[in-house]
Amino acid sequence: MLEIRNLHVAIEDGSKKILNGLNLTIRDGEVAAIMGPNGSGKSTLSYVIAGKDDYEVLDGEILLDGKNLLEMEPDERAAAGVFLAFQYPLEIPGVATMTFLKAALNAQRKGRGEDELTTPDFMRRVKAGAEKLGIPQDMLKRGLNVGFSGGEKKRMEILQMALLEPSIGILDETDSGLDIDALKIVSEGVNALRSAKRSFLVITHYQRLLNYIVPDTVHVMSKGQIVRTGGKELALELEANGYADYVTNAAA
Amino acid sequence: MSNITPLKTEAEQALIAQGATVASDRKEAFARFLEHGLPHRRVEAYHYTDLRALLKSAPPPAKAGGKITTTSPLADIDAHVLTVVDGRYDASLSGALPKGASVSASSALADDGSNEKGLLSADPVIALNAAFSDSVLDITIAAKAEIEKPILIRLVTTGAHASYPRVRLNVGDHAKAFIVESHEGAAAGSLIDSVLELRMGDHVTFDHLRLNLVDHAATVLTTFGGAMGKESLYRGHNFVVGGSLSRHQIFFRFEGEQSKAEISSACLLNAKQHADTTLVVDHAVPECQSREFFAHVLDHESTGVFQGKIIVRPGAQQTDGKMMSRAIVLEDGATMNNKPELEIFADDVACGHGATVGALDEDLLFYLRARGLPKAEAEALMLQAFVGEALEKIEHDAIRDTLEAHTEQWLKARSA
C-alpha cells in the first residue's frame, strides 16, 4: 500500500511550490489514475516518489507498505518496490540494453538481500518478457534506448517493469508519443502485470489510455492537490468537460 | 629580443651537468635543447604544461643492468614481445619476429627527425631524447608482409632514473601490422622521454596502440611522429592512466592521397595527475581523411590538456578532418583544457572540431538509480560507457577486453 500524507514540495531552490498538501492512498492491487491539467504537479509527484533530488520536500510523508520512502536513496526505493516508467526514457550510449537490464536486476536483488540471477535464468526472463512486448532481440544488444522510437522506448520501460517486479508501478504519461498500436501493446503489457499484490499509479492527460488500462479509482489533480476522487466514470466526465472547472476552483 | 638569460631551474641545471657526457654525435641535439631550456607557459605549445614549473628535478640517465620487476599488463595477449629496458633494447628479453619483420638496435642516431624532412618538430623534449638516447631500436615490416599477431614493445623503466627510448618503425608497401607501445614500470622521480618514429609506405594497414601504465609518480614525455603514403589506413589508440606528469605529442602527416587515419584516446586521471596530449595532423596532400577522438575522465584534482590542430596545406583539396574531445570532470578540483585548432589553406574541404567538458549527466544518473543501481555503480556504468566509446575503436578483441577490464578496475578503485 502506498500512502501519501500532506505532501508539500517545492523545486530545489525553494522558489516555487508545486505540491500543496497532497493526500493519496493506493491499496494493494489497485490501479489509480491521476489526471489533471498541465502544470498541476503530476510529474513532480512521480519524481518525488521515485526520489529525484531536484525537489525539496517541505512537509508530509510517503509510505510504501509502512516504510518511509523519503528517507531512502532512489536505488533503495527501487529495491523497496518503486518503479517509475519515465515519460521520456533516457538514452545511454555505450551501455548495451542487456548489460543495463542485468545490472539493474541484480542490483535490486542485492538491495533486497537476494542472490544474483544466473545468466541462463536472466536470459530466459528477458527473452520471454521481450517476446510478449514485441521487442526484437537485436534491440536488446543496442545501447539502451539509443535510436529507439518513442513506442520502442515505452515498451522497453514496460519490459524493465516486468523484470523488476515492483510493488508499485508509476506510469508517467506513458501514453505520450504513442500511436494506437503501441498504446495497445504497452497497455497489454501493463495489464499482464496487474495482480492482487501490485498497485499502479497511472498519470495521464487523456482518458484514452484508461480505455486500455482500466483504473479502479480516478483522481483529479490541480495546483498540487487531489481535488476530486471517483471511479473510472470520472475520466469520461473529464474527457467531456475538460479541466476548466478544476483550474478555476483551485485558483479561487 | 632581449638578451636576458633566465635563471636555470634545478631540473635544467641537472640536465646541463648531465649534458657533459653526451656522445659527440649528440652534441648538436643537446645544444638545441640548451638554446631554449625547458619550455614554459609563454611557449604556446606548452602553455598548459609548463615544464619549467612542473618538472622539479631531472634524474640521471639510467645505467645498464636494470631489472624488470613488473609483468606486462598485456602479458596474457598472444604477441611477439620486444623489450626495451631503461631505453635500451634487450635482445635476451625479446622474442624473434616472424617472417617479414626484423629488428635491430644501434647507438647511432643518424637523423634525429627534427629537420625539415623529418617527422618531428624542433621541440626541446625531442632534442633531449636525441641527446641522451644511446640505443635506437629499428623495426622493419617488409613490403607485403602481414604480421598476424601484435608486436608488443615493452618500454620498461626500472627505477628513479631517466630513460630515453627511441624506436624507428618502417612499414613497407602493402604491409599490415599491429604495434603496441607499452610504457611500464618507473617509480617516483623517474623521467621517461621517448620518441617513436613511424614511416608507412603505400597501401599499408597499420594499428598502433600506446599505453601509459607507468607509476603514478613518474614523469612521462612521449612523442610520436608518423607519416604515411597513399591509400593507407592508420589506426592509433592511446590509453593513459599513469604518470604524475605526462605529455604525449603526436605529429602525423599524410604524404599520399586517399589515406585515412583514426586517432583515439582514453585518459583516466585522478589525484593530482597532469596529462597533456598535443596533436598535429598535417594534411599535406589531397583526399585524405582523419578522425580524432579524445576522451578524458578527470577525478580529484587532476588536470587534462588536449591541444589538437588539423592543418590543411594549400592544394590538399577534399580533405575530410574531424576532431572531437570529450571530458567528464568528476570533482570541482579537476580541470580540463581544450584547445582545438583548424588551419586550412585549401577551399574545398570538410573539417570540423568539437570539444565538451561536463559533469556526469544528473538525469541519466537518476534514471539508472531509479532502476536500482546504487550511485557508485551507476556512475561507474556511465563512465565505462564513456571510455568505451574510445576503446571500441581498438580492433583487437583480447586487447580491448584487457583495457576495458583495466578501466573497470580504475572505476572500482574510485568508488572503493
mmCIF file of C-alpha atoms in Angstrom, chain B residues 26-305:
data_model
loop_
_atom_site.group_PDB
_atom_site.id
_atom_site.type_symbol
_atom_site.label_atom_id
_atom_site.label_comp_id
_atom_site.label_asym_id
_atom_site.label_seq_id
_atom_site.Cartn_x
_atom_site.Cartn_y
_atom_site.Cartn_z
ATOM 1 C CA ARG B 26 74.615 14.153 -29.903
ATOM 2 C CA LYS B 27 76.225 17.481 -29.091
ATOM 3 C CA GLU B 28 74.169 19.266 -31.716
ATOM 4 C CA ALA B 29 70.902 17.939 -30.324
ATOM 5 C CA PHE B 30 71.962 18.885 -26.837
ATOM 6 C CA ALA B 31 72.847 22.374 -27.996
ATOM 7 C CA ARG B 32 69.354 22.671 -29.419
ATOM 8 C CA PHE B 33 67.906 21.846 -26.033
ATOM 9 C CA LEU B 34 70.232 24.326 -24.322
ATOM 10 C CA GLU B 35 69.175 27.089 -26.653
ATOM 11 C CA HIS B 36 65.725 27.325 -25.103
ATOM 12 C CA GLY B 37 65.910 25.189 -21.975
ATOM 13 C CA LEU B 38 62.745 23.611 -20.656
ATOM 14 C CA PRO B 39 59.636 25.034 -22.319
ATOM 15 C CA HIS B 40 57.367 27.169 -20.174
ATOM 16 C CA ARG B 41 53.896 28.664 -20.317
ATOM 17 C CA ARG B 42 54.916 31.534 -22.598
ATOM 18 C CA VAL B 43 55.858 28.980 -25.252
ATOM 19 C CA GLU B 44 52.499 28.488 -26.927
ATOM 20 C CA ALA B 45 52.725 24.723 -27.371
ATOM 21 C CA TYR B 46 53.483 24.357 -23.653
ATOM 22 C CA HIS B 47 51.082 26.951 -22.329
ATOM 23 C CA TYR B 48 49.061 24.418 -20.315
ATOM 24 C CA THR B 49 52.036 22.214 -19.444
ATOM 25 C CA ASP B 50 54.761 24.460 -18.112
ATOM 26 C CA LEU B 51 57.723 22.108 -17.828
ATOM 27 C CA ARG B 52 59.904 24.718 -16.161
ATOM 28 C CA ALA B 53 57.421 24.855 -13.313
ATOM 29 C CA LEU B 54 56.218 21.241 -13.298
ATOM 30 C CA LEU B 55 59.462 19.321 -13.755
ATOM 31 C CA LYS B 56 61.006 19.604 -10.305
ATOM 32 C CA SER B 57 64.152 17.588 -10.939
ATOM 33 C CA ALA B 58 65.920 15.641 -13.648
ATOM 34 C CA PRO B 59 67.271 12.289 -12.530
ATOM 35 C CA PRO B 60 70.467 10.960 -14.140
ATOM 36 C CA PRO B 61 70.203 8.682 -17.185
ATOM 37 C CA ALA B 62 69.785 5.035 -16.243
ATOM 38 C CA LYS B 63 72.849 2.824 -16.049
ATOM 39 C CA ALA B 64 72.797 -0.528 -17.806
ATOM 40 C CA GLY B 65 71.560 -3.611 -15.983
ATOM 41 C CA GLY B 66 68.182 -2.500 -14.627
ATOM 42 C CA LYS B 67 65.990 -5.401 -13.548
ATOM 43 C CA ILE B 68 62.341 -5.640 -14.539
ATOM 44 C CA THR B 69 60.183 -6.494 -11.551
ATOM 45 C CA THR B 70 56.753 -5.952 -13.088
ATOM 46 C CA THR B 71 54.771 -8.042 -15.530
ATOM 47 C CA SER B 72 53.223 -6.547 -18.594
ATOM 48 C CA PRO B 73 49.528 -5.704 -18.289
ATOM 49 C CA LEU B 74 49.250 -7.379 -21.670
ATOM 50 C CA ALA B 75 51.160 -10.492 -20.566
ATOM 51 C CA ASP B 76 48.217 -12.734 -21.486
ATOM 52 C CA ILE B 77 47.973 -11.426 -25.029
ATOM 53 C CA ASP B 78 49.441 -13.646 -27.729
ATOM 54 C CA ALA B 79 52.065 -11.297 -29.153
ATOM 55 C CA HIS B 80 55.660 -11.001 -30.355
ATOM 56 C CA VAL B 81 57.372 -9.309 -27.419
ATOM 57 C CA LEU B 82 60.295 -6.896 -27.750
ATOM 58 C CA THR B 83 61.700 -5.450 -24.561
ATOM 59 C CA VAL B 84 63.408 -2.124 -24.039
ATOM 60 C CA VAL B 85 64.872 -1.707 -20.556
ATOM 61 C CA ASP B 86 65.544 1.852 -19.430
ATOM 62 C CA GLY B 87 65.632 2.957 -23.042
ATOM 63 C CA ARG B 88 67.901 0.159 -24.304
ATOM 64 C CA TYR B 89 66.798 -2.792 -26.371
ATOM 65 C CA ASP B 90 67.343 -6.104 -24.561
ATOM 66 C CA ALA B 91 67.535 -8.997 -27.036
ATOM 67 C CA SER B 92 67.634 -11.556 -24.221
ATOM 68 C CA LEU B 93 64.131 -10.498 -23.131
ATOM 69 C CA SER B 94 62.777 -10.323 -26.668
ATOM 70 C CA GLY B 95 61.357 -12.969 -28.939
ATOM 71 C CA ALA B 96 62.114 -13.496 -32.595
ATOM 72 C CA LEU B 97 59.899 -11.652 -35.026
ATOM 73 C CA PRO B 98 58.039 -13.615 -37.703
ATOM 74 C CA LYS B 99 58.934 -13.643 -41.381
ATOM 75 C CA GLY B 100 58.580 -10.194 -42.896
ATOM 76 C CA ALA B 101 59.514 -8.349 -39.723
ATOM 77 C CA SER B 102 63.002 -7.599 -38.471
ATOM 78 C CA VAL B 103 64.536 -5.782 -35.563
ATOM 79 C CA SER B 104 67.944 -4.270 -34.857
ATOM 80 C CA ALA B 105 69.398 -1.874 -32.335
ATOM 81 C CA SER B 106 72.250 0.564 -32.658
ATOM 82 C CA SER B 107 73.610 3.544 -30.853
ATOM 83 C CA ALA B 108 73.737 5.686 -33.990
ATOM 84 C CA LEU B 109 71.042 8.283 -34.306
ATOM 85 C CA ALA B 110 71.823 9.172 -37.954
ATOM 86 C CA ASP B 111 68.912 11.564 -38.238
ATOM 87 C CA ASP B 112 67.140 12.942 -35.246
ATOM 88 C CA GLY B 113 63.967 13.558 -37.182
ATOM 89 C CA SER B 114 63.677 17.199 -36.348
ATOM 90 C CA ASN B 115 64.995 18.508 -39.659
ATOM 91 C CA GLU B 116 62.804 19.784 -42.436
ATOM 92 C CA LYS B 117 62.001 16.358 -43.892
ATOM 93 C CA GLY B 118 61.759 14.700 -40.513
ATOM 94 C CA LEU B 119 58.626 13.662 -38.732
ATOM 95 C CA LEU B 120 59.191 15.679 -35.616
ATOM 96 C CA SER B 121 59.113 19.313 -34.751
ATOM 97 C CA ALA B 122 62.025 21.225 -33.276
ATOM 98 C CA ASP B 123 60.943 20.591 -29.738
ATOM 99 C CA PRO B 124 63.154 20.684 -26.633
ATOM 100 C CA VAL B 125 61.706 17.429 -25.304
ATOM 101 C CA ILE B 126 62.599 15.693 -28.563
ATOM 102 C CA ALA B 127 66.035 17.321 -28.558
ATOM 103 C CA LEU B 128 66.635 15.960 -25.055
ATOM 104 C CA ASN B 129 65.740 12.475 -26.230
ATOM 105 C CA ALA B 130 68.102 12.824 -29.179
ATOM 106 C CA ALA B 131 70.884 13.972 -26.857
ATOM 107 C CA PHE B 132 70.573 11.235 -24.247
ATOM 108 C CA SER B 133 69.181 8.262 -26.170
ATOM 109 C CA ASP B 134 72.035 5.780 -26.640
ATOM 110 C CA SER B 135 70.053 2.941 -28.194
ATOM 111 C CA VAL B 136 67.820 3.203 -31.217
ATOM 112 C CA LEU B 137 65.502 0.306 -31.911
ATOM 113 C CA ASP B 138 64.770 -0.180 -35.604
ATOM 114 C CA ILE B 139 61.827 -2.322 -36.614
ATOM 115 C CA THR B 140 61.126 -3.013 -40.243
ATOM 116 C CA ILE B 141 57.996 -4.548 -41.672
ATOM 117 C CA ALA B 142 58.791 -5.658 -45.207
ATOM 118 C CA ALA B 143 56.605 -4.806 -48.175
ATOM 119 C CA LYS B 144 53.582 -7.115 -48.481
ATOM 120 C CA ALA B 145 54.271 -8.672 -45.069
ATOM 121 C CA GLU B 146 51.154 -9.309 -42.998
ATOM 122 C CA ILE B 147 52.081 -9.772 -39.373
ATOM 123 C CA GLU B 148 49.183 -11.630 -37.768
ATOM 124 C CA LYS B 149 49.942 -11.180 -34.082
ATOM 125 C CA PRO B 150 50.585 -7.832 -32.447
ATOM 126 C CA ILE B 151 54.180 -6.813 -31.835
ATOM 127 C CA LEU B 152 54.330 -5.726 -28.211
ATOM 128 C CA ILE B 153 57.155 -3.329 -27.461
ATOM 129 C CA ARG B 154 57.554 -3.164 -23.706
ATOM 130 C CA LEU B 155 59.341 0.035 -22.712
ATOM 131 C CA VAL B 156 60.131 -0.536 -19.078
ATOM 132 C CA THR B 157 61.755 1.950 -16.740
ATOM 133 C CA THR B 158 63.192 0.117 -13.747
ATOM 134 C CA GLY B 159 63.751 2.849 -11.185
ATOM 135 C CA ALA B 160 64.007 6.502 -10.247
ATOM 136 C CA HIS B 161 66.269 7.440 -13.137
ATOM 137 C CA ALA B 162 65.805 8.813 -16.632
ATOM 138 C CA SER B 163 65.209 6.650 -19.679
ATOM 139 C CA TYR B 164 65.278 7.853 -23.265
ATOM 140 C CA PRO B 165 63.817 5.154 -25.518
ATOM 141 C CA ARG B 166 63.835 5.731 -29.249
ATOM 142 C CA VAL B 167 62.061 3.495 -31.726
ATOM 143 C CA ARG B 168 62.009 3.752 -35.513
ATOM 144 C CA LEU B 169 59.444 1.804 -37.469
ATOM 145 C CA ASN B 170 59.466 1.381 -41.210
ATOM 146 C CA VAL B 171 56.476 -0.236 -42.838
ATOM 147 C CA GLY B 172 56.743 -1.269 -46.476
ATOM 148 C CA ASP B 173 54.061 -1.009 -49.162
ATOM 149 C CA HIS B 174 51.045 -3.297 -48.793
ATOM 150 C CA ALA B 175 52.163 -4.387 -45.336
ATOM 151 C CA LYS B 176 49.871 -4.959 -42.372
ATOM 152 C CA ALA B 177 50.868 -4.901 -38.717
ATOM 153 C CA PHE B 178 49.773 -4.020 -35.195
ATOM 154 C CA ILE B 179 52.279 -2.477 -32.812
ATOM 155 C CA VAL B 180 51.672 -1.985 -29.109
ATOM 156 C CA GLU B 181 53.924 0.599 -27.479
ATOM 157 C CA SER B 182 53.628 -0.101 -23.780
ATOM 158 C CA HIS B 183 55.228 2.252 -21.297
ATOM 159 C CA GLU B 184 55.549 0.447 -17.969
ATOM 160 C CA GLY B 185 57.327 0.431 -14.644
ATOM 161 C CA ALA B 186 59.085 3.553 -13.370
ATOM 162 C CA ALA B 187 58.931 4.990 -9.877
ATOM 163 C CA ALA B 188 58.567 8.269 -8.067
ATOM 164 C CA GLY B 189 61.214 10.511 -9.582
ATOM 165 C CA SER B 190 61.552 8.635 -12.871
ATOM 166 C CA LEU B 191 61.757 10.626 -16.077
ATOM 167 C CA ILE B 192 60.780 8.989 -19.346
ATOM 168 C CA ASP B 193 61.393 10.857 -22.586
ATOM 169 C CA SER B 194 60.617 8.617 -25.526
ATOM 170 C CA VAL B 195 60.319 9.089 -29.266
ATOM 171 C CA LEU B 196 58.701 6.788 -31.782
ATOM 172 C CA GLU B 197 59.000 7.477 -35.484
ATOM 173 C CA LEU B 198 56.792 5.628 -37.929
ATOM 174 C CA ARG B 199 57.127 5.711 -41.688
ATOM 175 C CA MET B 200 54.490 3.920 -43.687
ATOM 176 C CA GLY B 201 54.547 3.251 -47.412
ATOM 177 C CA ASP B 202 51.542 2.943 -49.713
ATOM 178 C CA HIS B 203 48.549 0.620 -49.220
ATOM 179 C CA VAL B 204 49.509 -0.025 -45.623
ATOM 180 C CA THR B 205 47.178 -1.059 -42.814
ATOM 181 C CA PHE B 206 48.719 -0.209 -39.503
ATOM 182 C CA ASP B 207 47.350 -0.358 -35.952
ATOM 183 C CA HIS B 208 49.222 1.364 -33.150
ATOM 184 C CA LEU B 209 48.287 1.230 -29.503
ATOM 185 C CA ARG B 210 50.186 3.295 -26.970
ATOM 186 C CA LEU B 211 49.775 2.503 -23.299
ATOM 187 C CA ASN B 212 50.896 4.749 -20.493
ATOM 188 C CA LEU B 213 50.661 2.481 -17.466
ATOM 189 C CA VAL B 214 53.687 3.772 -15.578
ATOM 190 C CA ASP B 215 53.915 4.567 -11.896
ATOM 191 C CA HIS B 216 51.596 7.375 -10.826
ATOM 192 C CA ALA B 217 54.501 9.421 -9.511
ATOM 193 C CA ALA B 218 56.658 9.349 -12.661
ATOM 194 C CA THR B 219 57.129 11.928 -15.408
ATOM 195 C CA VAL B 220 56.370 10.652 -18.898
ATOM 196 C CA LEU B 221 57.144 12.709 -22.000
ATOM 197 C CA THR B 222 56.395 10.803 -25.188
ATOM 198 C CA THR B 223 56.453 11.808 -28.809
ATOM 199 C CA PHE B 224 55.079 10.012 -31.814
ATOM 200 C CA GLY B 225 55.840 11.106 -35.348
ATOM 201 C CA GLY B 226 54.063 9.333 -38.164
ATOM 202 C CA ALA B 227 53.903 9.719 -41.928
ATOM 203 C CA MET B 228 52.023 7.634 -44.410
ATOM 204 C CA GLY B 229 51.825 7.105 -48.133
ATOM 205 C CA LYS B 230 48.799 6.734 -50.356
ATOM 206 C CA GLU B 231 45.675 4.613 -49.908
ATOM 207 C CA SER B 232 46.685 3.521 -46.450
ATOM 208 C CA LEU B 233 44.935 3.165 -43.118
ATOM 209 C CA TYR B 234 46.419 4.096 -39.763
ATOM 210 C CA ARG B 235 44.528 3.455 -36.538
ATOM 211 C CA GLY B 236 46.154 4.869 -33.431
ATOM 212 C CA HIS B 237 44.878 4.375 -29.900
ATOM 213 C CA ASN B 238 46.104 5.816 -26.663
ATOM 214 C CA PHE B 239 45.309 4.627 -23.166
ATOM 215 C CA VAL B 240 46.662 6.813 -20.402
ATOM 216 C CA VAL B 241 46.385 6.123 -16.688
ATOM 217 C CA GLY B 242 49.957 6.573 -15.448
ATOM 218 C CA GLY B 243 52.353 9.353 -14.591
ATOM 219 C CA SER B 244 52.068 12.313 -12.255
ATOM 220 C CA LEU B 245 53.065 14.497 -15.179
ATOM 221 C CA SER B 246 52.664 13.288 -18.714
ATOM 222 C CA ARG B 247 52.728 14.820 -22.144
ATOM 223 C CA HIS B 248 52.174 12.952 -25.342
ATOM 224 C CA GLN B 249 52.900 14.658 -28.652
ATOM 225 C CA ILE B 250 51.545 13.352 -31.902
ATOM 226 C CA PHE B 251 52.802 14.691 -35.205
ATOM 227 C CA PHE B 252 51.048 12.923 -38.035
ATOM 228 C CA ARG B 253 51.413 13.675 -41.727
ATOM 229 C CA PHE B 254 49.614 12.471 -44.805
ATOM 230 C CA GLU B 255 52.104 12.171 -47.662
ATOM 231 C CA GLY B 256 49.990 10.168 -50.113
ATOM 232 C CA GLU B 257 46.445 10.645 -51.336
ATOM 233 C CA GLN B 258 43.313 8.778 -50.273
ATOM 234 C CA SER B 259 44.641 7.646 -46.942
ATOM 235 C CA LYS B 260 42.810 7.542 -43.668
ATOM 236 C CA ALA B 261 43.921 7.994 -40.064
ATOM 237 C CA GLU B 262 41.870 7.387 -36.942
ATOM 238 C CA ILE B 263 43.397 8.510 -33.677
ATOM 239 C CA SER B 264 41.605 7.912 -30.410
ATOM 240 C CA SER B 265 42.484 8.248 -26.783
ATOM 241 C CA ALA B 266 41.118 7.358 -23.371
ATOM 242 C CA CYS B 267 42.706 9.145 -20.475
ATOM 243 C CA LEU B 268 41.781 8.327 -16.850
ATOM 244 C CA LEU B 269 43.240 10.706 -14.297
ATOM 245 C CA ASN B 270 42.965 11.071 -10.562
ATOM 246 C CA ALA B 271 44.769 12.606 -7.571
ATOM 247 C CA LYS B 272 46.987 15.431 -8.883
ATOM 248 C CA GLN B 273 47.893 13.845 -12.195
ATOM 249 C CA HIS B 274 48.518 16.172 -15.113
ATOM 250 C CA ALA B 275 48.226 14.717 -18.602
ATOM 251 C CA ASP B 276 48.691 16.626 -21.844
ATOM 252 C CA THR B 277 48.059 15.402 -25.354
ATOM 253 C CA THR B 278 49.239 17.652 -28.130
ATOM 254 C CA LEU B 279 48.278 16.595 -31.594
ATOM 255 C CA VAL B 280 49.123 17.969 -35.009
ATOM 256 C CA VAL B 281 47.589 16.264 -38.017
ATOM 257 C CA ASP B 282 49.049 17.581 -41.233
ATOM 258 C CA HIS B 283 47.028 17.069 -44.387
ATOM 259 C CA ALA B 284 49.830 17.795 -46.853
ATOM 260 C CA VAL B 285 48.110 16.092 -49.808
ATOM 261 C CA PRO B 286 44.515 15.940 -51.117
ATOM 262 C CA GLU B 287 41.737 13.458 -50.463
ATOM 263 C CA CYS B 288 42.742 12.151 -47.061
ATOM 264 C CA GLN B 289 40.507 11.605 -44.082
ATOM 265 C CA SER B 290 41.347 11.978 -40.406
ATOM 266 C CA ARG B 291 39.252 11.274 -37.334
ATOM 267 C CA GLU B 292 40.434 12.218 -33.875
ATOM 268 C CA PHE B 293 38.511 11.259 -30.748
ATOM 269 C CA PHE B 294 39.800 12.040 -27.268
ATOM 270 C CA ALA B 295 38.028 11.095 -24.040
ATOM 271 C CA HIS B 296 39.136 12.259 -20.596
ATOM 272 C CA VAL B 297 37.813 11.254 -17.190
ATOM 273 C CA LEU B 298 39.123 13.599 -14.523
ATOM 274 C CA ASP B 299 38.767 12.870 -10.834
ATOM 275 C CA HIS B 300 40.012 14.693 -7.718
ATOM 276 C CA GLU B 301 42.461 17.497 -8.562
ATOM 277 C CA SER B 302 43.719 16.152 -11.864
ATOM 278 C CA THR B 303 44.320 18.215 -14.979
ATOM 279 C CA GLY B 304 43.784 17.190 -18.579
ATOM 280 C CA VAL B 305 45.072 19.061 -21.599
#
